[in-house]
Amino acid sequence: MSTGTSPAGGAAGAPTPSRTAVVVEDEPTIADAVARRLRAEGYDVQTAGDGPGGVELCERVDPDVVVLDVMLPGFDGLEVCRRVQASRPVPVLMLTARDDETDKLVGLGVGADDYMTKPFSMRELVARVNALVRRVERARQLVGTPAAAGTLTFPVDGGELVVDRDQRRVRRSGAEVHLTPTEFDLLVCLAASPRTVLTREKLLEEVWDWADASGTRTVDSHVKALRRKLGADLVRTVHGVGYAFEPAGPAPAEGAP
């Protein structure tokens, strides 16, 4: 398994030909270009040009990854993402025409794993798609291993934060918190080293499986989404460096669920 691939890596770490990608994009020129490039990387690619068609296509082909435009006819990419993720979690890379932080946070909130702003580098898009697929494969390989086992419990204001790595579930003060796969991986990465500052580049490499300075804004957006769900008190910003997980007590308790 290849790790740490950056957009400059091109085809490095490309998946096997058995991987299926769905591209939902209403601009034929962009859809065709993305599909051609992903096919050159070994993907079986199918495309849809509107929201309803994208949902139907994902239900029919059960893809390994989805490249999804936000602005679509029928209904938008946010609704497509909601419906697709409700059926089965699948990594989603969203494409947006606006470099708007609010739009990106909404996209991450409905289950997208990453986003890119148009116009984008096709080389970077391929690298990000490959990284999303590798992350899912790595998570599957870790199921049942010591690295993925056990529960982390942290004291927080009003109760406890419980991170169940076996079931990939999170509870705060007894209430379940629904995280996307990327948000869960980010939380585990931060919580594994409480009060330790992790750089944005380190988080990008560990969680997204590639490293490049242009991706650090993706980290920032996911941290903001995580704070909205878990509370702003748990993740401290170290300006100019990165983030640190800050539970209320001195150390986590760890043990089997």
mmCIF file of C-alpha atoms in Angstrom:
data_model
loop_
_atom_site.group_PDB
_atom_site.id
_atom_site.type_symbol
_atom_site.label_atom_id
_atom_site.label_comp_id
_atom_site.label_asym_id
_atom_site.label_seq_id
_atom_site.Cartn_x
_atom_site.Cartn_y
_atom_site.Cartn_z
ATOM 1 C CA MET A 1 0.000 0.000 0.000
ATOM 2 C CA SER A 2 1.318 3.362 -0.990
ATOM 3 C CA THR A 3 1.203 6.179 1.566
ATOM 4 C CA GLY A 4 1.908 9.871 1.638
ATOM 5 C CA THR A 5 1.098 10.441 -2.023
ATOM 6 C CA SER A 6 0.901 14.092 -2.998
ATOM 7 C CA PRO A 7 -0.839 15.598 -6.022
ATOM 8 C CA ALA A 8 2.570 15.859 -7.642
ATOM 9 C CA GLY A 9 2.793 12.077 -7.499
ATOM 10 C CA GLY A 10 0.579 11.626 -10.513
ATOM 11 C CA ALA A 11 -0.319 7.975 -11.021
ATOM 12 C CA ALA A 12 1.636 6.760 -8.006
ATOM 13 C CA GLY A 13 -0.473 4.480 -5.855
ATOM 14 C CA ALA A 14 -3.116 4.105 -8.581
ATOM 15 C CA PRO A 15 -5.807 1.544 -7.737
ATOM 16 C CA THR A 16 -6.426 -1.783 -9.440
ATOM 17 C CA PRO A 17 -8.727 -1.885 -12.490
ATOM 18 C CA SER A 18 -11.536 -3.342 -10.343
ATOM 19 C CA ARG A 19 -12.255 0.024 -8.703
ATOM 20 C CA THR A 20 -15.419 1.831 -9.825
ATOM 21 C CA ALA A 21 -15.856 5.609 -9.844
ATOM 22 C CA VAL A 22 -19.042 7.603 -10.449
ATOM 23 C CA VAL A 23 -18.741 11.165 -11.759
ATOM 24 C CA VAL A 24 -21.836 13.354 -11.313
ATOM 25 C CA GLU A 25 -21.283 16.562 -13.262
ATOM 26 C CA ASP A 26 -23.657 18.510 -15.536
ATOM 27 C CA GLU A 27 -20.934 20.168 -17.623
ATOM 28 C CA PRO A 28 -20.114 17.569 -20.317
ATOM 29 C CA THR A 29 -16.617 18.938 -20.960
ATOM 30 C CA ILE A 30 -15.631 18.585 -17.303
ATOM 31 C CA ALA A 31 -17.374 15.236 -16.875
ATOM 32 C CA ASP A 32 -15.661 13.774 -19.943
ATOM 33 C CA ALA A 33 -12.234 15.091 -18.913
ATOM 34 C CA VAL A 34 -12.523 13.697 -15.378
ATOM 35 C CA ALA A 35 -13.827 10.361 -16.655
ATOM 36 C CA ARG A 36 -11.009 10.017 -19.209
ATOM 37 C CA ARG A 37 -8.340 10.777 -16.621
ATOM 38 C CA LEU A 38 -9.754 8.351 -14.063
ATOM 39 C CA ARG A 39 -10.057 5.617 -16.690
ATOM 40 C CA ALA A 40 -6.390 6.186 -17.521
ATOM 41 C CA GLU A 41 -5.702 5.527 -13.810
ATOM 42 C CA GLY A 42 -7.454 2.159 -13.991
ATOM 43 C CA TYR A 43 -10.954 3.036 -12.799
ATOM 44 C CA ASP A 44 -14.186 1.789 -14.318
ATOM 45 C CA VAL A 45 -15.963 5.141 -14.649
ATOM 46 C CA GLN A 46 -19.650 5.897 -15.150
ATOM 47 C CA THR A 47 -21.164 9.361 -15.355
ATOM 48 C CA ALA A 48 -24.443 11.129 -14.634
ATOM 49 C CA GLY A 49 -25.485 14.682 -15.518
ATOM 50 C CA ASP A 50 -28.084 15.512 -12.861
ATOM 51 C CA GLY A 51 -28.969 14.869 -9.232
ATOM 52 C CA PRO A 52 -31.592 12.134 -9.635
ATOM 53 C CA GLY A 53 -29.448 10.350 -12.216
ATOM 54 C CA GLY A 54 -26.451 10.473 -9.878
ATOM 55 C CA VAL A 55 -28.379 8.882 -7.014
ATOM 56 C CA GLU A 56 -29.802 6.163 -9.283
ATOM 57 C CA LEU A 57 -26.378 5.437 -10.769
ATOM 58 C CA CYS A 58 -24.727 5.119 -7.346
ATOM 59 C CA GLU A 59 -27.484 2.760 -6.196
ATOM 60 C CA ARG A 60 -27.037 0.635 -9.307
ATOM 61 C CA VAL A 61 -23.241 0.351 -9.562
ATOM 62 C CA ASP A 62 -22.244 0.631 -5.862
ATOM 63 C CA PRO A 63 -19.080 2.700 -6.577
ATOM 64 C CA ASP A 64 -15.835 2.786 -4.622
ATOM 65 C CA VAL A 65 -15.636 6.588 -4.927
ATOM 66 C CA VAL A 66 -17.848 9.449 -6.153
ATOM 67 C CA VAL A 67 -16.757 12.737 -7.747
ATOM 68 C CA LEU A 68 -19.730 15.048 -7.263
ATOM 69 C CA ASP A 69 -20.448 18.589 -8.449
ATOM 70 C CA VAL A 70 -22.375 20.798 -6.019
ATOM 71 C CA MET A 71 -24.498 22.604 -8.641
ATOM 72 C CA LEU A 72 -26.665 20.076 -10.495
ATOM 73 C CA PRO A 73 -30.068 20.059 -12.215
ATOM 74 C CA GLY A 74 -32.910 18.148 -10.554
ATOM 75 C CA PHE A 75 -31.497 18.581 -7.061
ATOM 76 C CA ASP A 76 -28.053 19.698 -5.975
ATOM 77 C CA GLY A 77 -24.964 17.733 -5.049
ATOM 78 C CA LEU A 78 -25.607 18.183 -1.328
ATOM 79 C CA GLU A 79 -28.871 16.262 -1.634
ATOM 80 C CA VAL A 80 -27.164 13.646 -3.819
ATOM 81 C CA CYS A 81 -24.525 13.211 -1.129
ATOM 82 C CA ARG A 82 -27.157 12.860 1.617
ATOM 83 C CA ARG A 83 -29.049 10.179 -0.278
ATOM 84 C CA VAL A 84 -25.980 8.259 -1.378
ATOM 85 C CA GLN A 85 -24.485 8.236 2.117
ATOM 86 C CA ALA A 86 -27.813 7.140 3.619
ATOM 87 C CA SER A 87 -27.662 3.955 1.536
ATOM 88 C CA ARG A 88 -23.994 3.096 2.087
ATOM 89 C CA PRO A 89 -21.004 5.150 3.216
ATOM 90 C CA VAL A 90 -18.804 5.883 0.201
ATOM 91 C CA PRO A 91 -15.935 8.374 -0.168
ATOM 92 C CA VAL A 92 -17.109 11.541 -1.924
ATOM 93 C CA LEU A 93 -14.991 14.278 -3.471
ATOM 94 C CA MET A 94 -17.131 17.371 -4.036
ATOM 95 C CA LEU A 95 -16.478 19.953 -6.733
ATOM 96 C CA THR A 96 -17.596 23.523 -6.104
ATOM 97 C CA ALA A 97 -17.468 26.608 -8.298
ATOM 98 C CA ARG A 98 -17.197 28.913 -5.285
ATOM 99 C CA ASP A 99 -14.326 29.118 -2.842
ATOM 100 C CA ASP A 100 -16.780 29.654 0.014
ATOM 101 C CA GLU A 101 -15.998 28.177 3.437
ATOM 102 C CA THR A 102 -19.692 27.944 4.362
ATOM 103 C CA ASP A 103 -20.493 25.884 1.264
ATOM 104 C CA LYS A 104 -17.616 23.555 2.055
ATOM 105 C CA LEU A 105 -18.695 23.076 5.659
ATOM 106 C CA VAL A 106 -22.216 22.236 4.497
ATOM 107 C CA GLY A 107 -20.780 19.721 2.052
ATOM 108 C CA LEU A 108 -18.656 18.111 4.736
ATOM 109 C CA GLY A 109 -21.689 18.080 7.010
ATOM 110 C CA VAL A 110 -23.693 15.887 4.631
ATOM 111 C CA GLY A 111 -20.926 13.316 4.317
ATOM 112 C CA ALA A 112 -18.389 14.545 1.759
ATOM 113 C CA ASP A 113 -14.801 13.545 2.512
ATOM 114 C CA ASP A 114 -12.979 16.208 0.527
ATOM 115 C CA TYR A 115 -13.635 19.079 -1.832
ATOM 116 C CA MET A 116 -11.950 20.928 -4.676
ATOM 117 C CA THR A 117 -12.714 24.368 -6.088
ATOM 118 C CA LYS A 118 -13.064 24.886 -9.847
ATOM 119 C CA PRO A 119 -10.915 25.340 -11.803
ATOM 120 C CA PHE A 120 -8.803 22.481 -10.484
ATOM 121 C CA SER A 121 -5.730 20.521 -11.464
ATOM 122 C CA MET A 122 -6.661 17.157 -12.962
ATOM 123 C CA ARG A 123 -3.467 15.730 -11.534
ATOM 124 C CA GLU A 124 -4.476 16.839 -8.036
ATOM 125 C CA LEU A 125 -8.000 15.478 -8.474
ATOM 126 C CA VAL A 126 -6.617 12.047 -9.382
ATOM 127 C CA ALA A 127 -4.275 12.093 -6.393
ATOM 128 C CA ARG A 128 -7.117 12.973 -4.028
ATOM 129 C CA VAL A 129 -9.419 10.300 -5.467
ATOM 130 C CA ASN A 130 -6.673 7.689 -5.129
ATOM 131 C CA ALA A 131 -6.030 8.775 -1.543
ATOM 132 C CA LEU A 132 -9.730 8.457 -0.633
ATOM 133 C CA VAL A 133 -9.855 4.928 -2.026
ATOM 134 C CA ARG A 134 -6.664 3.908 -0.235
ATOM 135 C CA ARG A 135 -8.029 5.229 3.067
ATOM 136 C CA VAL A 136 -11.127 3.047 2.766
ATOM 137 C CA GLU A 137 -9.009 0.016 1.909
ATOM 138 C CA ARG A 138 -6.694 0.704 4.827
ATOM 139 C CA ALA A 139 -9.646 1.030 7.231
ATOM 140 C CA ARG A 140 -10.980 -2.340 6.059
ATOM 141 C CA GLN A 141 -7.598 -3.970 6.560
ATOM 142 C CA LEU A 142 -7.374 -2.589 10.102
ATOM 143 C CA VAL A 143 -10.752 -3.964 11.206
ATOM 144 C CA GLY A 144 -10.177 -6.429 14.047
ATOM 145 C CA THR A 145 -6.481 -5.570 14.459
ATOM 146 C CA PRO A 146 -4.998 -4.111 17.671
ATOM 147 C CA ALA A 147 -4.437 -0.778 15.935
ATOM 148 C CA ALA A 148 -8.186 -0.359 15.426
ATOM 149 C CA ALA A 149 -9.401 -2.034 18.609
ATOM 150 C CA GLY A 150 -10.527 -0.649 21.919
ATOM 151 C CA THR A 151 -12.337 2.380 23.230
ATOM 152 C CA LEU A 152 -10.872 5.739 24.191
ATOM 153 C CA THR A 153 -12.682 7.589 26.968
ATOM 154 C CA PHE A 154 -11.973 11.230 27.801
ATOM 155 C CA PRO A 155 -13.458 13.516 30.449
ATOM 156 C CA VAL A 156 -15.250 16.489 28.929
ATOM 157 C CA ASP A 157 -17.495 19.226 30.272
ATOM 158 C CA GLY A 158 -20.755 17.585 31.268
ATOM 159 C CA GLY A 159 -19.600 13.974 31.059
ATOM 160 C CA GLU A 160 -17.374 11.815 28.893
ATOM 161 C CA LEU A 161 -16.350 11.527 25.264
ATOM 162 C CA VAL A 162 -16.265 7.875 24.225
ATOM 163 C CA VAL A 163 -14.525 6.918 20.964
ATOM 164 C CA ASP A 164 -15.287 3.295 20.048
ATOM 165 C CA ARG A 165 -12.724 2.330 17.438
ATOM 166 C CA ASP A 166 -14.167 -1.149 16.878
ATOM 167 C CA GLN A 167 -17.613 0.092 15.909
ATOM 168 C CA ARG A 168 -16.411 3.511 14.693
ATOM 169 C CA ARG A 169 -18.936 5.263 16.926
ATOM 170 C CA VAL A 170 -18.642 8.355 19.126
ATOM 171 C CA ARG A 171 -20.706 9.432 22.132
ATOM 172 C CA ARG A 172 -20.494 12.644 24.115
ATOM 173 C CA SER A 173 -22.205 12.692 27.518
ATOM 174 C CA GLY A 174 -24.220 9.633 26.503
ATOM 175 C CA ALA A 175 -25.522 11.084 23.218
ATOM 176 C CA GLU A 176 -24.302 9.549 19.982
ATOM 177 C CA VAL A 177 -22.516 11.941 17.633
ATOM 178 C CA HIS A 178 -22.760 11.074 13.951
ATOM 179 C CA LEU A 179 -19.408 11.649 12.230
ATOM 180 C CA THR A 180 -18.426 11.100 8.631
ATOM 181 C CA PRO A 181 -15.667 8.516 8.054
ATOM 182 C CA THR A 182 -13.142 11.317 7.574
ATOM 183 C CA GLU A 183 -14.255 13.139 10.709
ATOM 184 C CA PHE A 184 -13.930 9.926 12.716
ATOM 185 C CA ASP A 185 -10.428 9.258 11.388
ATOM 186 C CA LEU A 186 -9.424 12.841 12.144
ATOM 187 C CA LEU A 187 -10.759 12.574 15.704
ATOM 188 C CA VAL A 188 -8.910 9.296 16.320
ATOM 189 C CA CYS A 189 -5.682 10.759 14.947
ATOM 190 C CA LEU A 190 -5.940 13.769 17.269
ATOM 191 C CA ALA A 191 -7.207 11.819 20.292
ATOM 192 C CA ALA A 192 -4.443 9.213 20.028
ATOM 193 C CA SER A 193 -2.008 11.935 21.168
ATOM 194 C CA PRO A 194 -3.951 14.194 23.547
ATOM 195 C CA ARG A 195 -2.482 17.653 24.150
ATOM 196 C CA THR A 196 0.119 17.013 21.455
ATOM 197 C CA VAL A 197 0.210 19.564 18.652
ATOM 198 C CA LEU A 198 -0.096 17.922 15.238
ATOM 199 C CA THR A 199 0.750 19.999 12.206
ATOM 200 C CA ARG A 200 -1.724 20.363 9.387
ATOM 201 C CA GLU A 201 0.726 18.558 7.121
ATOM 202 C CA LYS A 202 0.962 15.637 9.568
ATOM 203 C CA LEU A 203 -2.821 15.365 9.787
ATOM 204 C CA LEU A 204 -3.113 15.555 6.009
ATOM 205 C CA GLU A 205 -0.640 12.703 5.639
ATOM 206 C CA GLU A 206 -2.121 10.514 8.400
ATOM 207 C CA VAL A 207 -5.824 11.033 7.693
ATOM 208 C CA TRP A 208 -5.996 11.829 3.974
ATOM 209 C CA ASP A 209 -2.968 9.716 3.017
ATOM 210 C CA TRP A 210 -1.215 12.412 1.036
ATOM 211 C CA ALA A 211 0.870 15.438 1.868
ATOM 212 C CA ASP A 212 0.903 18.784 0.109
ATOM 213 C CA ALA A 213 0.626 22.312 1.440
ATOM 214 C CA SER A 214 -2.342 23.070 -0.845
ATOM 215 C CA GLY A 215 -4.450 20.576 1.106
ATOM 216 C CA THR A 216 -4.121 22.169 4.527
ATOM 217 C CA ARG A 217 -7.336 24.145 4.038
ATOM 218 C CA THR A 218 -9.117 20.795 3.757
ATOM 219 C CA VAL A 219 -7.808 19.984 7.231
ATOM 220 C CA ASP A 220 -9.055 23.339 8.572
ATOM 221 C CA SER A 221 -12.548 22.776 7.157
ATOM 222 C CA HIS A 222 -12.813 19.290 8.643
ATOM 223 C CA VAL A 223 -11.654 20.530 12.041
ATOM 224 C CA LYS A 224 -14.394 23.191 11.928
ATOM 225 C CA ALA A 225 -16.963 20.521 11.048
ATOM 226 C CA LEU A 226 -15.692 18.336 13.901
ATOM 227 C CA ARG A 227 -15.994 21.214 16.358
ATOM 228 C CA ARG A 228 -19.565 21.888 15.284
ATOM 229 C CA LYS A 229 -20.512 18.322 16.180
ATOM 230 C CA LEU A 230 -18.359 17.676 19.261
ATOM 231 C CA GLY A 231 -17.921 21.153 20.710
ATOM 232 C CA ALA A 232 -15.303 23.817 20.168
ATOM 233 C CA ASP A 233 -13.618 23.026 23.483
ATOM 234 C CA LEU A 234 -12.070 19.746 22.346
ATOM 235 C CA VAL A 235 -9.746 20.877 19.550
ATOM 236 C CA ARG A 236 -7.330 23.728 20.161
ATOM 237 C CA THR A 237 -5.868 25.748 17.308
ATOM 238 C CA VAL A 238 -2.150 26.388 17.490
ATOM 239 C CA HIS A 239 -1.860 29.328 15.111
ATOM 240 C CA GLY A 240 0.625 28.829 12.331
ATOM 241 C CA VAL A 241 1.212 25.189 13.287
ATOM 242 C CA GLY A 242 -1.820 22.934 13.612
ATOM 243 C CA TYR A 243 -4.217 21.465 16.160
ATOM 244 C CA ALA A 244 -4.219 19.661 19.501
ATOM 245 C CA PHE A 245 -6.887 17.513 21.139
ATOM 246 C CA GLU A 246 -7.661 18.947 24.586
ATOM 247 C CA PRO A 247 -9.798 16.763 26.893
ATOM 248 C CA ALA A 248 -10.811 18.125 30.286
ATOM 249 C CA GLY A 249 -8.882 15.580 32.389
ATOM 250 C CA PRO A 250 -5.237 14.555 32.623
ATOM 251 C CA ALA A 251 -5.241 11.438 30.446
ATOM 252 C CA PRO A 252 -7.540 9.104 28.512
ATOM 253 C CA ALA A 253 -8.748 5.764 29.792
ATOM 254 C CA GLU A 254 -8.315 2.973 27.275
ATOM 255 C CA GLY A 255 -9.803 -0.476 27.190
ATOM 256 C CA ALA A 256 -11.965 -2.916 25.322
ATOM 257 C CA PRO A 257 -15.539 -1.846 24.542
#
